[in-house]
Amino acid sequence: QMQLVESGGGSVQAGGSLRLSCTAYGYAIASTRCMGWFRQAPGKEREKVVTTDSGGVNTDYAHSVKGRFTISQDNAKNTQYLQMNSLEPEDTAMYYCAADFRLRGCHLAQSRDWAYWGRGTQVTVSS
């Protein structure tokens, strides 16, 4: 069983930055087929922030974060990162890390299709 643990959330003012971390336990991140970050704001559905395949070749950002957020990975630490710059109040949400070993077409998969999820870390951006 794979466990994912997010950290790095917090409260920042608009224009600020945060770096989220997702550390995997039980399996190597490099052995997954897909990794990704999703977010859910109160009263809204969970939405994709970014997905990437295990090789990091096909990385797909949501239009709303493109150019501001960057995903990276440290296999030695078994950790994936989400660097978030130029944060906006609209980025306020609970952020979740997700992984899957079987999905094909990571960028096309719906959140319900992903097998492994962390518990989330809260990001709050004030104006």
Short mmCIF file of C-alpha atoms in Angstrom, two decimals:
data_model
loop_
_atom_site.label_atom_id
_atom_site.label_comp_id
_atom_site.label_asym_id
_atom_site.label_seq_id
_atom_site.Cartn_x
_atom_site.Cartn_y
_atom_site.Cartn_z
CA GLN A 1 0.00 0.00 0.00
CA MET A 2 1.31 3.41 -0.94
CA GLN A 3 0.94 6.33 1.45
CA LEU A 4 1.29 9.94 0.39
CA VAL A 5 1.92 12.73 2.88
CA GLU A 6 1.64 16.37 1.87
CA SER A 7 3.22 19.30 3.68
CA GLY A 8 4.14 22.90 3.07
CA GLY A 9 0.75 24.54 3.04
CA GLY A 10 0.05 27.77 4.86
CA SER A 11 -1.29 31.29 4.64
CA VAL A 12 0.29 33.86 2.37
CA GLN A 13 -0.63 37.18 0.83
CA ALA A 14 -1.39 37.52 -2.84
CA GLY A 15 1.79 37.51 -4.88
CA GLY A 16 3.58 35.26 -2.42
CA SER A 17 5.00 31.78 -2.87
CA LEU A 18 4.75 28.38 -1.26
CA ARG A 19 6.35 25.04 -1.96
CA LEU A 20 4.29 21.95 -1.29
CA SER A 21 5.87 18.56 -0.75
CA CYS A 22 4.45 15.10 -1.27
CA THR A 23 6.47 12.27 0.26
CA ALA A 24 5.62 8.70 -0.66
CA TYR A 25 5.90 5.69 1.63
CA GLY A 26 5.68 2.05 0.67
CA TYR A 27 6.56 2.48 -2.99
CA ALA A 28 8.99 4.52 -4.99
CA ILE A 29 7.56 7.52 -6.78
CA ALA A 30 9.68 6.51 -9.75
CA SER A 31 7.72 3.27 -10.00
CA THR A 32 4.38 5.02 -10.48
CA ARG A 33 2.82 5.62 -13.85
CA CYS A 34 1.22 8.94 -12.94
CA MET A 35 1.69 11.56 -10.24
CA GLY A 36 -0.28 14.71 -9.76
CA TRP A 37 -1.62 17.53 -7.63
CA PHE A 38 -5.27 18.38 -7.28
CA ARG A 39 -7.09 21.00 -5.23
CA GLN A 40 -10.52 21.51 -3.81
CA ALA A 41 -11.97 24.78 -2.61
CA PRO A 42 -15.00 24.89 -0.29
CA GLY A 43 -18.18 24.23 -2.22
CA LYS A 44 -16.34 23.29 -5.37
CA GLU A 45 -15.36 20.06 -7.04
CA ARG A 46 -11.83 18.73 -6.88
CA GLU A 47 -9.85 19.98 -9.86
CA LYS A 48 -6.55 19.09 -11.44
CA VAL A 49 -3.60 21.38 -10.84
CA VAL A 50 -0.91 19.38 -12.63
CA THR A 51 -0.27 15.80 -13.68
CA THR A 52 2.88 14.13 -14.89
CA ASP A 53 3.92 10.70 -16.03
CA SER A 54 6.68 8.76 -14.28
CA GLY A 55 9.33 9.99 -16.67
CA GLY A 56 8.28 13.58 -16.30
CA VAL A 57 7.96 13.85 -20.06
CA ASN A 58 4.27 14.61 -20.26
CA THR A 59 3.47 17.26 -17.70
CA ASP A 60 0.12 18.98 -17.97
CA TYR A 61 -0.78 22.09 -15.98
CA ALA A 62 -4.23 23.52 -15.54
CA HIS A 63 -4.59 26.71 -17.51
CA SER A 64 -5.18 28.70 -14.34
CA VAL A 65 -1.75 27.84 -12.89
CA LYS A 66 0.38 27.57 -16.02
CA GLY A 67 3.44 29.78 -15.76
CA ARG A 68 3.05 30.19 -12.01
CA PHE A 69 3.28 26.62 -10.65
CA THR A 70 6.08 24.13 -11.28
CA ILE A 71 6.19 20.44 -10.43
CA SER A 72 9.47 18.68 -9.67
CA GLN A 73 10.64 15.44 -8.16
CA ASP A 74 13.51 14.15 -6.04
CA ASN A 75 13.66 10.37 -6.40
CA ALA A 76 16.35 10.07 -3.72
CA LYS A 77 13.94 11.63 -1.22
CA ASN A 78 10.92 9.91 -2.77
CA THR A 79 9.27 13.31 -2.79
CA GLN A 80 7.45 15.42 -5.34
CA TYR A 81 7.24 19.18 -5.03
CA LEU A 82 4.84 21.84 -6.23
CA GLN A 83 6.40 25.28 -6.35
CA MET A 84 3.66 27.90 -6.38
CA ASN A 85 4.54 31.47 -7.26
CA SER A 86 2.47 34.60 -7.78
CA LEU A 87 -0.29 33.13 -5.67
CA GLU A 88 -3.78 34.54 -6.04
CA PRO A 89 -6.78 34.39 -3.69
CA GLU A 90 -8.38 32.04 -6.22
CA ASP A 91 -5.64 29.50 -5.41
CA THR A 92 -7.05 29.08 -1.91
CA ALA A 93 -7.92 25.40 -1.49
CA MET A 94 -6.94 22.11 0.05
CA TYR A 95 -4.18 20.66 -2.09
CA TYR A 96 -3.88 16.91 -2.56
CA CYS A 97 -1.13 14.73 -3.95
CA ALA A 98 -2.17 11.71 -6.00
CA ALA A 99 -0.48 8.70 -7.58
CA ASP A 100 -1.42 5.76 -9.71
CA PHE A 101 0.33 2.73 -11.12
CA ARG A 102 -2.08 1.80 -13.91
CA LEU A 103 -3.51 4.93 -15.52
CA ARG A 104 -2.83 5.58 -19.18
CA GLY A 105 -2.88 9.17 -20.24
CA CYS A 106 -2.27 10.83 -16.90
CA HIS A 107 -3.49 14.21 -18.10
CA LEU A 108 -6.82 12.76 -19.19
CA ALA A 109 -7.68 10.88 -16.01
CA GLN A 110 -10.44 12.16 -13.78
CA SER A 111 -9.73 12.54 -10.08
CA ARG A 112 -11.97 9.56 -9.32
CA ASP A 113 -9.66 7.33 -11.37
CA TRP A 114 -6.58 7.89 -9.21
CA ALA A 115 -5.84 5.14 -6.69
CA TYR A 116 -3.71 6.82 -4.05
CA TRP A 117 -4.28 10.14 -2.28
CA GLY A 118 -2.75 12.09 0.52
CA ARG A 119 -4.83 13.80 3.18
CA GLY A 120 -4.11 17.23 1.81
CA THR A 121 -2.50 20.46 2.91
CA GLN A 122 -4.35 23.77 3.16
CA VAL A 123 -3.27 26.79 1.14
CA THR A 124 -4.87 30.14 1.94
CA VAL A 125 -4.08 33.24 -0.08
CA SER A 126 -5.32 36.60 1.16
CA SER A 127 -5.76 39.69 -0.95
#
